[in-house]
DNA sequence: AGCACGCCGACT
DNA sequence: GTCGGCGTGCTC
């Protein structure tokens, strides 16, 4: 095969040849899952980005290793590196260590993790384009930014002590927490009520890190993670307002999946080169190259979105803790309702806990009203079929008449979760999934929320022709409609009729729609807001004084042992939306309230919520988990199989566990292999799904077992009797079962 | 994972 | 007669 004419074209046969081991984006199986060996005219430093041929395509890869000793003769079996992205500083050893750890821990290939940590735009960029990117684009601006950076570097060198006063005075509580963080290496679990001013603490810590002197001369950096894209803009604004004056207009950048490829590339390069000092982003940001990293903040650390649910199933929160420890950075996990894993890890050693994290408590709500009073409505005592109990409607009416706002939460979008024929029992089942198609009244469709399959609403029962097909159950769309009806004659203080609005994934599909609708709430155009959990998180609503969860019970029927924890977090967070602005509440002379309608008001989730008693809830949950041998007292992994039939999916899993037993894998006696079972959502888009739980009391035993098992799983998958398997995957530390 | 090659149905 | 479906196999 003729070699391409290229700048990196091969040297004459007599010249020495260096072997280069490169990580490329290939899965662990596929025969080329490991490092691939290429040749080059020089030894390339590890971390160098290169383009290499694989088959008939060219891939971006990261040099992982390149032995310094050359071989005299080129190896005809090996292809040369096509080109080297010089000009870009190699990714440092700490980043490579993080990637290596994540790849091993989550059972993926090095290249797969490495390439998810790199901006996609880098893949299809030539060395020239990259050089242009790295060079100052607008000379004036970047000179200025550079000058600011230089000035800062000079100032840092001259005055290494944090000389600048914090922009906002911290409360005694916040100062106390910061002082503890000065005395202790961390990790820290910052347990602070909603509105307790956790963000100010984060900013103080970030500021301190940015002002710290280093011996490398590389600018110090901070990584701040948030669970959702929606929450980045407002935090970005606060961090930019705080740090841009000191560290330059480019000092704060963000990174999340909603950005375009060029935007992501820009942020990544800024972080990699040290121009950016603060990187604010979602879980993907944990893999960003941050050579000067000094502090990591994981806000709302309990949030399940930190666990990636596709491809490499990593936990950005757990990796953040690992990354910080591995490179001597501080890490702060913050939450008003910490995950039970983190809560347990922060049980002090002197009371028998692991004491791995230092727990810091901020109980006071700064500038916010007192905690909302929780009112539990026993729905068994209320008129049947009513979504809104009369006392709740009366309370909402009263708030509206006083000019206050109410938030009504229901985690189910659409009008009704299913249509039903009373004559023949037909239900609007999705033909492709084991789920109902949801009735959306607005566009007269039946939609499956799992596979997207959409149909027009039939005028009569498709089975028996009965024209009276009925919506069963309630979704946000229906709640909005019913509230409009119930509040039709209610007037606001200004004499205008009450206005009801709705925010969920359906109303915010268009870009900018969420911001626009939030503005409507802020400006007071909307009096009662109906929404799914997307509005329960993070947003600051000044005038909302009443929050209601109308049907939270469903979440408790889940077989997942984490269901109570998730519901409790959600309700606590929702409660935190009420009375955010203490001065407003005081002026109104009202008390914020959280209403919960339930069939089981005695349930400990609701009782703990009523007391605002997270510690008690956590303690009881942890005791149950310990008794039942569940996380965080045990470690789990899940092997999942997808196939055309449930039988085929389970057959694969059974064969896999047989292989583990026959292969005499290490630690086989220390892990427990459960029998395969269908997933809770058994069929999605005509694919049957099964799963098998693996449990161990020792994390390392589980890790070693999984590692040894991996080749057996490939082998089983290759057997002819498992040809019909669509895919299989391993999920380490699964976050839902 | 991509991307080839390769062998069977509905269309210009 | 071609376009194109996705089954099998290979990539340092």
XYZ file of C-alpha atoms (C1' of nucleotides) in Angstrom:
761
model
C 0.000 0.000 0.000
C 1.467 3.364 -1.013
C 2.028 5.661 1.920
C 0.393 9.075 1.772
C 2.584 12.054 1.071
C 2.540 13.922 4.331
C 4.661 16.093 6.563
C 5.075 13.111 8.839
C 5.978 10.835 5.966
C 8.227 7.903 6.806
C 11.929 8.334 6.976
C 14.290 6.232 4.854
C 14.515 2.634 5.955
C 17.809 3.228 7.673
C 16.524 5.959 10.042
C 15.552 4.859 13.552
C 11.879 4.254 14.237
C 10.038 4.882 17.478
C 7.008 2.970 18.608
C 4.083 5.025 19.812
C 1.168 3.604 21.782
C -2.023 5.496 21.121
C -5.474 5.478 22.732
C -8.226 5.853 20.121
C -11.997 5.805 20.391
C -12.693 2.100 20.064
C -14.763 0.086 22.517
C -13.185 -2.448 24.897
C -14.325 -5.347 22.757
C -13.972 -5.026 18.929
C -10.543 -6.617 18.861
C -8.852 -3.240 18.912
C -9.935 -2.210 22.393
C -6.493 -1.675 23.837
C -3.732 0.754 22.934
C -2.738 0.679 19.282
C 0.912 0.767 18.261
C 2.111 3.105 15.531
C 5.512 4.322 14.472
C 6.974 7.802 14.375
C 10.292 9.452 13.608
C 10.659 10.682 17.181
C 9.487 9.526 20.586
C 6.342 11.511 21.314
C 5.654 12.660 24.871
C 2.640 10.967 26.502
C -0.454 13.132 26.244
C 0.360 14.347 22.758
C -2.626 14.435 20.415
C -2.069 12.652 17.131
C -3.990 11.610 14.062
C -3.593 7.954 13.221
C -4.900 5.681 10.477
C -7.268 2.886 11.485
C -8.587 0.835 8.622
C -9.434 3.363 5.970
C -10.246 6.240 8.290
C -8.199 8.664 10.311
C -8.804 9.065 14.026
C -7.787 11.443 16.743
C -5.793 9.692 19.409
C -3.856 10.406 22.568
C -0.291 9.153 22.901
C -0.248 7.012 26.028
C 3.255 5.718 25.942
C 6.249 6.072 23.701
C 9.384 4.155 24.685
C 12.482 6.295 24.369
C 14.548 3.588 22.707
C 14.368 3.476 18.940
C 14.446 0.466 16.704
C 16.745 0.528 13.698
C 14.301 -0.943 11.197
C 10.697 0.061 10.592
C 8.171 -2.603 11.375
C 6.248 -3.376 8.213
C 3.270 -4.435 10.331
C 2.893 -1.017 11.919
C 1.581 2.114 10.284
C 3.127 5.479 10.973
C 1.379 8.286 12.853
C -0.263 10.507 10.231
C 0.245 13.819 11.956
C 1.008 15.339 15.318
C -1.090 18.151 16.752
C 1.943 20.005 17.956
C 1.358 23.472 19.207
C -1.074 22.011 21.686
C 0.575 21.244 25.012
C 0.317 17.511 25.780
C -2.365 16.449 28.241
C -0.686 16.176 31.600
C -0.035 13.070 33.661
C -2.795 13.915 36.132
C -5.401 14.018 33.398
C -4.125 10.746 32.002
C -4.278 9.202 35.446
C -7.904 10.286 35.782
C -8.750 8.794 32.395
C -6.931 5.564 33.207
C -8.727 5.243 36.516
C -12.163 5.951 35.041
C -11.565 3.502 32.182
C -10.609 0.756 34.567
C -13.255 1.471 37.158
C -16.141 1.693 34.690
C -14.882 -1.140 32.473
C -14.287 0.894 29.322
C -11.328 1.373 26.994
C -8.803 4.121 27.639
C -9.559 5.734 24.302
C -13.272 5.781 24.920
C -12.889 7.759 28.125
C -10.059 9.915 26.784
C -12.036 10.942 23.732
C -15.208 11.729 25.693
C -13.022 14.145 27.638
C -11.938 15.945 24.484
C -14.125 18.384 22.545
C -15.604 16.716 19.448
C -14.501 19.639 17.263
C -10.891 18.661 17.904
C -11.500 15.453 15.975
C -11.906 17.129 12.629
C -9.413 19.916 12.883
C -6.160 20.160 10.991
C -2.963 21.252 12.653
C -3.228 24.610 10.845
C -6.752 25.257 12.070
C -5.628 24.419 15.575
C -2.667 26.741 15.311
C -4.999 29.531 14.227
C -7.256 28.762 17.168
C -4.413 28.907 19.617
C -2.995 32.097 18.148
C -4.609 35.362 19.251
C -7.720 35.842 17.162
C -8.464 39.494 17.791
C -5.110 40.850 18.818
C -6.505 43.757 20.764
C -8.760 41.706 23.000
C -6.476 38.851 23.780
C -3.557 41.188 24.380
C -5.705 42.891 26.917
C -6.695 39.608 28.472
C -3.090 38.514 28.427
C -2.074 41.777 30.061
C -4.659 41.218 32.737
C -3.376 37.704 33.253
C 0.219 38.878 33.355
C -0.648 41.634 35.780
C -2.393 39.073 37.920
C 0.573 36.754 37.789
C 2.801 39.606 38.872
C 0.388 40.543 41.634
C 0.235 36.901 42.733
C 3.981 36.669 42.874
C 4.257 39.929 44.758
C 1.500 39.202 47.236
C 0.945 35.467 47.598
C -1.386 35.895 50.549
C -5.053 36.338 49.614
C -5.078 40.090 49.914
C -8.331 40.950 48.192
C -11.353 41.238 50.436
C -14.370 39.143 49.549
C -16.869 41.123 47.524
C -19.732 40.144 49.778
C -19.376 39.899 53.517
C -19.836 36.340 54.683
C -22.054 35.438 57.596
C -20.481 34.006 60.724
C -21.716 30.585 59.670
C -20.145 30.883 56.227
C -16.905 32.169 57.695
C -16.835 29.285 60.127
C -17.216 26.793 57.314
C -14.480 28.472 55.276
C -12.174 28.475 58.281
C -12.660 24.726 58.679
C -11.849 24.242 55.028
C -8.569 26.049 55.632
C -7.681 23.570 58.351
C -8.619 20.322 56.670
C -7.704 18.700 53.351
C -11.244 17.502 52.610
C -13.238 16.137 50.898
C -15.983 18.298 52.371
C -19.667 17.639 52.466
C -21.260 21.052 52.730
C -24.683 20.327 54.144
C -26.606 23.571 53.910
C -30.296 24.357 53.761
C -31.661 25.888 50.560
C -30.883 29.562 50.766
C -28.140 29.084 53.345
C -25.611 30.730 51.039
C -23.623 27.745 49.797
C -22.774 29.576 46.580
C -21.003 32.334 48.530
C -18.891 29.699 50.224
C -18.052 28.160 46.855
C -16.995 31.536 45.521
C -14.867 32.267 48.534
C -13.078 28.944 48.125
C -12.661 29.468 44.400
C -11.269 32.927 44.973
C -8.797 31.621 47.483
C -7.702 28.917 45.047
C -7.278 31.391 42.212
C -5.120 33.642 44.344
C -2.940 30.811 45.576
C 0.647 30.792 44.420
C 2.030 27.748 42.668
C 5.539 26.588 41.996
C 4.723 25.646 38.402
C 3.788 29.146 37.351
C 0.682 27.748 35.662
C -2.424 29.759 36.583
C -4.475 28.133 39.321
C -7.910 26.864 38.334
C -11.269 25.809 39.749
C -13.884 23.377 38.495
C -17.504 24.003 39.461
C -20.065 21.385 38.525
C -23.844 21.638 38.429
C -26.268 18.839 37.630
C -28.208 20.423 34.792
C -27.648 22.688 31.829
C -30.584 24.812 32.977
C -28.677 25.814 36.070
C -25.475 26.921 34.331
C -26.559 30.357 33.025
C -27.494 31.853 36.384
C -24.415 30.468 38.111
C -22.227 31.523 35.197
C -23.540 35.031 35.625
C -22.720 35.101 39.320
C -19.245 33.685 38.874
C -18.469 35.984 35.967
C -19.647 39.039 37.891
C -17.434 37.991 40.744
C -14.266 36.893 38.950
C -14.109 38.668 35.602
C -13.088 42.010 37.187
C -10.181 40.341 38.969
C -9.089 37.731 36.486
C -10.190 39.007 33.107
C -13.231 38.627 30.872
C -12.194 35.136 29.692
C -11.619 33.834 33.212
C -14.947 32.049 33.621
C -16.068 29.607 30.938
C -18.711 26.916 30.835
C -18.991 23.442 29.390
C -22.133 21.392 28.858
C -23.866 19.323 26.188
C -26.098 22.204 25.093
C -23.144 24.092 23.632
C -22.190 24.008 19.969
C -18.982 22.222 19.052
C -17.003 25.418 18.432
C -18.136 26.807 21.800
C -17.077 23.667 23.591
C -13.737 23.692 21.819
C -13.179 27.275 22.877
C -13.920 26.544 26.529
C -11.813 23.409 26.469
C -8.823 25.191 24.961
C -9.154 28.023 27.449
C -9.140 25.541 30.320
C -6.292 23.519 28.843
C -4.058 26.529 28.276
C -4.850 28.187 31.580
C -6.571 31.204 30.104
C -9.765 30.116 31.839
C -9.484 30.075 35.607
C -12.968 28.802 36.447
C -14.702 26.083 34.484
C -18.402 25.780 35.159
C -20.140 22.770 33.721
C -22.192 19.625 33.872
C -20.814 16.114 34.458
C -18.744 16.087 31.245
C -16.611 18.887 32.711
C -15.037 16.440 35.165
C -12.870 15.211 32.262
C -11.739 18.666 31.168
C -8.024 19.332 31.057
C -7.286 21.675 33.958
C -3.546 21.646 34.611
C -3.823 24.221 37.389
C -6.767 22.619 39.171
C -6.865 23.518 42.873
C -10.492 23.157 43.898
C -13.554 21.256 42.686
C -17.107 22.129 43.680
C -19.921 19.642 43.081
C -23.152 21.530 43.677
C -26.316 19.528 44.431
C -24.085 16.518 44.778
C -27.038 14.181 45.413
C -28.455 14.786 41.940
C -28.782 11.621 39.856
C -27.752 13.454 36.675
C -24.133 13.270 37.800
C -24.292 9.647 36.726
C -23.996 9.312 32.971
C -26.670 6.943 31.704
C -25.315 6.233 28.223
C -22.035 5.011 26.869
C -19.428 5.134 29.600
C -21.546 5.114 32.754
C -19.395 7.204 35.032
C -20.331 9.179 38.112
C -18.928 12.683 37.718
C -19.315 13.271 41.448
C -17.332 10.205 42.407
C -14.676 10.965 39.798
C -14.445 14.519 41.111
C -13.610 13.161 44.545
C -11.043 10.808 43.047
C -9.533 13.489 40.829
C -9.198 15.916 43.714
C -7.531 13.355 45.937
C -5.193 12.176 43.220
C -3.852 15.637 42.575
C -4.075 17.282 45.937
C -6.978 19.573 45.086
C -9.811 20.342 47.485
C -13.276 19.050 46.711
C -16.530 20.388 48.099
C -19.750 18.422 47.716
C -22.708 20.650 48.450
C -26.355 19.802 49.079
C -29.354 20.482 51.263
C -30.227 16.802 50.996
C -26.969 14.925 50.487
C -26.884 11.500 48.879
C -26.927 8.786 51.489
C -23.535 7.665 50.156
C -21.982 11.041 50.929
C -23.849 11.389 54.197
C -22.572 8.046 55.331
C -19.018 8.825 54.191
C -19.152 11.955 56.332
C -20.287 10.238 59.518
C -17.505 11.209 61.904
C -15.035 8.516 62.826
C -15.419 9.287 66.538
C -19.047 8.182 66.359
C -18.234 4.986 64.524
C -18.596 6.305 60.963
C -16.042 6.086 58.161
C -15.089 9.765 58.522
C -13.863 9.887 54.952
C -15.438 13.289 54.310
C -15.640 16.248 56.653
C -19.237 17.251 57.135
C -19.892 20.968 57.487
C -23.328 22.218 58.382
C -24.985 25.517 57.491
C -28.494 25.445 58.948
C -29.553 29.085 58.573
C -31.372 30.499 55.577
C -29.762 33.824 54.790
C -32.156 36.497 53.653
C -34.763 33.835 53.170
C -37.898 33.331 55.160
C -38.199 30.681 57.809
C -38.573 27.170 56.462
C -41.988 26.575 54.934
C -44.584 24.932 57.081
C -45.369 21.491 55.667
C -49.032 20.566 55.412
C -49.908 16.953 54.747
C -53.355 16.364 53.271
C -54.710 12.885 53.913
C -56.320 12.130 50.573
C -58.261 9.223 52.072
C -60.316 11.849 53.878
C -60.901 13.920 50.738
C -63.515 13.574 47.996
C -62.534 10.737 45.673
C -61.168 11.451 42.205
C -60.324 15.067 42.993
C -56.698 15.938 42.165
C -56.937 19.096 44.187
C -58.283 18.701 47.691
C -60.637 21.507 48.731
C -58.261 22.842 51.423
C -55.424 23.082 48.902
C -57.575 24.971 46.422
C -58.656 27.314 49.219
C -55.015 27.914 50.158
C -53.967 28.592 46.557
C -56.941 30.932 46.110
C -55.964 32.857 49.182
C -52.366 33.260 48.009
C -53.490 34.518 44.603
C -55.872 36.999 46.198
C -52.980 38.347 48.257
C -50.881 38.753 45.130
C -48.563 35.880 45.978
C -47.654 32.988 43.702
C -48.082 29.236 43.996
C -46.183 26.347 42.430
C -47.932 23.051 41.748
C -45.693 20.059 41.074
C -46.513 16.840 39.303
C -43.890 14.608 37.753
C -45.960 13.568 34.779
C -46.331 15.596 31.634
C -49.145 15.342 29.130
C -52.874 15.379 29.858
C -53.348 11.811 31.035
C -50.887 8.923 31.260
C -53.243 6.534 29.451
C -56.492 6.388 27.483
C -58.931 3.671 28.403
C -62.048 2.014 26.983
C -64.490 0.992 29.715
C -66.325 -1.403 27.371
C -63.482 -3.658 26.249
C -60.591 -2.674 28.545
C -58.476 -1.368 25.664
C -55.613 0.826 26.842
C -53.403 3.111 24.809
C -50.401 0.788 25.019
C -47.335 1.632 22.989
C -46.904 -1.055 20.319
C -43.121 -0.901 20.738
C -42.651 -0.580 24.503
C -44.009 -1.989 27.721
C -45.529 1.389 28.505
C -48.681 3.351 27.827
C -48.853 6.057 25.228
C -49.556 9.332 26.974
C -52.504 11.438 25.901
C -51.418 14.946 24.906
C -54.518 17.047 24.548
C -52.802 20.143 23.143
C -51.860 18.525 19.844
C -54.363 15.644 20.032
C -51.669 12.972 20.056
C -50.819 9.762 21.847
C -47.118 9.746 22.553
C -44.825 7.155 24.027
C -42.342 8.906 26.306
C -39.853 6.070 25.954
C -39.513 5.552 22.205
C -41.226 8.659 20.858
C -43.849 6.746 18.872
C -46.665 9.201 18.148
C -50.183 8.756 16.792
C -53.283 10.856 16.400
C -55.788 10.369 19.185
C -58.440 7.922 17.949
C -62.030 9.166 17.942
C -63.285 5.807 19.144
C -61.859 2.690 20.734
C -59.671 0.975 18.122
C -60.746 -2.427 19.488
C -64.496 -2.182 19.843
C -65.518 1.135 18.324
C -66.843 2.581 21.581
C -66.767 6.373 21.102
C -66.306 7.023 24.827
C -62.640 6.472 25.485
C -61.538 8.033 28.748
C -58.362 9.632 29.996
C -57.112 7.825 33.096
C -54.947 9.657 35.624
C -53.613 13.201 35.552
C -50.701 14.955 33.879
C -49.496 18.555 34.082
C -51.575 19.552 31.057
C -54.752 18.470 32.832
C -53.727 20.112 36.078
C -53.280 23.380 34.268
C -56.733 23.049 32.741
C -58.404 22.150 36.041
C -56.700 24.990 37.883
C -57.878 27.433 35.260
C -61.412 26.201 35.817
C -61.163 26.206 39.624
C -59.651 29.697 39.767
C -61.844 31.204 37.057
C -63.497 33.646 39.423
C -60.490 34.374 41.574
C -59.063 37.873 41.328
C -55.619 39.206 42.079
C -55.292 42.373 44.185
C -55.077 44.420 40.981
C -58.502 43.146 39.957
C -57.237 40.985 37.113
C -58.237 37.333 36.922
C -55.793 34.732 38.175
C -53.441 33.374 35.546
C -52.209 29.804 35.380
C -49.054 28.774 33.529
C -47.235 25.526 32.897
C -43.549 24.658 32.514
C -42.448 21.176 31.492
C -40.433 19.498 28.754
C -43.354 20.044 26.347
C -43.624 23.809 26.838
C -39.859 24.376 26.773
C -38.988 22.381 23.671
C -37.989 25.505 21.743
C -34.727 27.263 22.475
C -35.109 30.122 24.929
C -38.631 29.040 25.879
C -37.658 28.139 29.438
C -36.052 31.521 30.075
C -39.043 33.297 28.593
C -41.482 31.354 30.741
C -39.416 31.853 33.871
C -39.463 35.572 33.122
C -43.246 35.432 33.004
C -43.219 33.990 36.499
C -40.697 36.531 37.766
C -42.607 39.469 36.299
C -45.791 38.319 37.989
C -47.697 37.558 34.790
C -48.331 34.085 36.135
C -49.950 33.492 39.513
C -50.033 29.728 39.652
C -47.326 27.703 37.961
C -47.798 24.024 37.154
C -44.649 22.089 36.434
C -42.621 18.901 36.538
C -39.459 18.482 38.572
C -37.573 20.707 36.160
C -38.965 23.730 38.013
C -38.332 22.229 41.441
C -34.599 22.612 41.032
C -32.469 25.656 41.612
C -34.627 28.452 40.327
C -35.120 31.529 42.440
C -38.777 32.482 42.562
C -39.144 35.596 44.684
C -42.890 35.666 45.166
C -43.749 31.994 45.389
C -44.959 31.339 48.931
C -46.822 28.091 48.420
C -45.571 24.886 46.816
C -47.780 21.841 46.406
C -46.904 18.265 45.471
C -50.270 16.894 44.396
C -49.520 13.202 43.730
C -46.122 12.199 45.070
C -47.161 8.700 46.232
C -46.420 7.030 42.919
C -42.711 7.438 43.502
C -42.973 5.186 46.572
C -44.355 2.202 44.676
C -41.099 1.819 42.777
C -39.156 -1.332 43.538
C -35.935 0.683 43.560
C -34.497 0.914 47.053
C -33.474 4.510 46.355
C -37.067 5.651 45.690
C -37.680 7.112 49.180
C -34.364 8.972 49.059
C -35.171 10.476 45.687
C -38.664 11.511 46.712
C -37.445 13.076 49.906
C -34.800 15.098 48.042
C -37.292 16.241 45.485
C -39.842 17.345 48.075
C -37.209 19.112 50.172
C -35.975 20.897 47.089
C -39.499 21.811 46.104
C -40.137 23.127 49.603
C -37.036 25.248 49.163
C -38.757 27.100 46.313
C -41.242 28.597 48.793
C -40.324 31.808 50.526
C -36.929 32.279 48.931
C -37.145 35.999 49.574
C -37.537 36.641 53.274
C -38.134 40.364 52.939
C -40.952 39.728 50.519
C -42.566 37.172 52.786
C -42.185 39.495 55.781
C -43.738 42.377 53.884
C -46.628 40.131 52.947
C -46.952 39.043 56.538
C -47.483 35.500 55.325
C -45.810 32.214 56.046
C -44.500 30.035 53.219
C -46.093 26.617 52.961
C -45.357 23.284 51.358
C -48.452 21.162 50.707
C -48.277 17.434 50.148
C -51.315 15.393 49.170
C -50.899 11.728 50.048
C -52.740 8.516 50.840
C -50.104 7.704 53.450
C -49.326 10.748 55.585
C -47.677 8.529 58.204
C -44.965 7.444 55.768
C -41.569 8.350 57.157
C -40.668 10.331 54.023
C -43.523 12.752 54.688
C -43.027 12.774 58.450
C -39.360 13.639 58.056
C -40.270 16.302 55.502
C -42.745 17.819 57.959
C -39.953 18.204 60.495
C -37.448 19.354 57.837
C -35.348 16.673 59.410
C -32.919 15.357 56.839
C -30.505 13.873 59.407
C -33.217 11.755 60.951
C -34.409 10.611 57.550
C -30.856 9.753 56.516
C -30.176 7.907 59.731
C -33.254 5.733 59.396
C -32.662 5.038 55.725
C -29.047 4.145 56.357
C -30.030 1.778 59.132
C -32.446 0.031 56.768
C -29.792 -0.181 54.096
C -27.267 -1.599 56.500
C -29.710 -4.226 57.723
C -30.546 -5.187 54.149
C -26.913 -5.121 53.002
C -27.474 -2.434 50.411
C -25.323 0.523 49.288
C -23.465 2.318 50.754
C -22.811 -0.831 52.831
C -22.430 -2.949 49.710
C -21.130 -2.306 46.204
C -23.066 -3.137 43.110
C -22.681 -3.534 39.390
C -25.288 -4.344 36.827
C -24.870 -6.350 33.651
C -27.582 -5.479 31.198
C -28.537 -7.337 28.060
C -30.769 -6.206 25.198
C -32.210 -8.679 22.722
C -35.173 -9.283 20.468
C -36.708 -11.599 23.061
C -36.602 -11.515 26.837
C -35.509 -15.133 26.787
C -32.467 -14.382 24.615
C -31.469 -11.472 26.844
C -31.681 -13.609 29.981
C -29.951 -16.550 28.282
C -26.934 -14.380 27.668
C -26.822 -13.282 31.295
C -27.169 -16.843 32.524
C -24.375 -17.971 30.207
C -22.283 -15.078 31.496
C -22.676 -16.132 35.115
C -22.011 -19.762 34.192
C -18.815 -18.620 32.512
C -17.836 -16.724 35.661
C -18.249 -19.883 37.714
C -16.531 -22.184 35.249
C -13.743 -19.701 34.601
C -12.945 -19.735 38.325
C -12.678 -15.973 38.368
C -10.892 -14.260 41.238
C -13.082 -13.205 44.149
C -15.942 -15.384 42.913
C -16.653 -16.197 46.535
C -16.724 -12.527 47.490
C -19.348 -11.474 44.967
C -22.955 -12.485 44.728
C -24.472 -12.994 41.289
C -28.231 -12.524 41.323
C -30.328 -14.338 38.737
C -31.229 -12.361 35.590
C -34.534 -10.504 35.717
C -36.452 -8.328 33.251
C -35.825 -4.610 33.703
C -38.590 -2.483 35.221
C -39.073 -1.031 31.731
C -38.938 -4.415 30.092
C -39.303 -3.460 26.432
C -38.287 -0.191 24.757
C -38.501 0.366 21.003
C -39.071 -3.360 20.380
C -36.006 -4.378 22.338
C -36.368 -6.638 25.359
C -34.144 -5.730 28.288
C -32.870 -7.887 31.116
C -30.412 -7.245 33.902
C -28.371 -9.081 36.449
C -27.158 -7.591 39.707
C -23.701 -8.283 41.069
C -23.073 -7.379 44.686
C -20.059 -7.409 46.966
C -19.227 -6.035 50.374
C -15.762 -5.089 49.195
C -15.278 -2.610 46.389
C -11.912 -3.968 45.325
C -13.207 -7.524 45.184
C -16.015 -6.379 42.899
C -13.572 -4.421 40.745
C -11.175 -7.323 40.335
C -13.969 -9.723 39.604
C -15.463 -7.463 36.926
C -12.086 -6.931 35.364
C -11.461 -10.669 35.077
C -15.000 -11.270 33.888
C -14.847 -8.806 30.992
C -13.077 -11.156 28.487
C -15.493 -13.933 29.385
C -18.424 -11.687 28.607
C -16.922 -11.004 25.157
C -16.387 -14.664 24.648
C -19.963 -15.550 25.588
C -21.281 -12.835 23.318
C -19.330 -14.349 20.436
C -20.932 -17.789 20.882
C -23.333 -18.668 18.050
C -26.270 -19.270 20.420
C -26.134 -15.600 21.467
C -26.108 -14.149 17.967
C -29.492 -12.544 18.510
C -28.225 -10.413 21.398
C -28.453 -6.736 20.466
C -25.991 -5.429 23.055
C -24.718 -5.880 26.544
C -23.170 -3.452 28.995
C -21.778 -3.169 32.476
C -22.961 -0.427 34.821
C -20.728 0.000 37.861
C -22.417 1.645 40.864
C -25.808 1.733 39.119
C -27.908 4.597 40.314
C -31.270 2.976 39.581
C -32.149 -0.688 39.488
C -17.667 2.023 17.137
C -17.223 2.912 12.028
C -16.888 1.330 7.552
C -16.248 -1.978 4.143
C -17.955 -5.949 1.481
C -21.805 -8.832 0.209
C -25.983 -10.840 -0.973
C -31.507 -10.300 -1.590
C -36.276 -6.865 -2.313
C -38.878 -2.371 -4.432
C -38.176 1.260 -7.516
C -36.239 5.100 -11.466
C -31.740 -3.650 -14.683
C -29.979 -0.312 -10.190
C -30.568 1.629 -5.118
C -30.348 0.072 -0.623
C -31.560 -2.994 3.349
C -28.422 -4.401 7.424
C -25.585 -9.217 8.471
C -20.502 -10.368 9.060
C -15.794 -9.044 9.598
C -11.727 -6.106 10.155
C -9.124 -2.269 11.834
C -2.260 -1.183 15.163
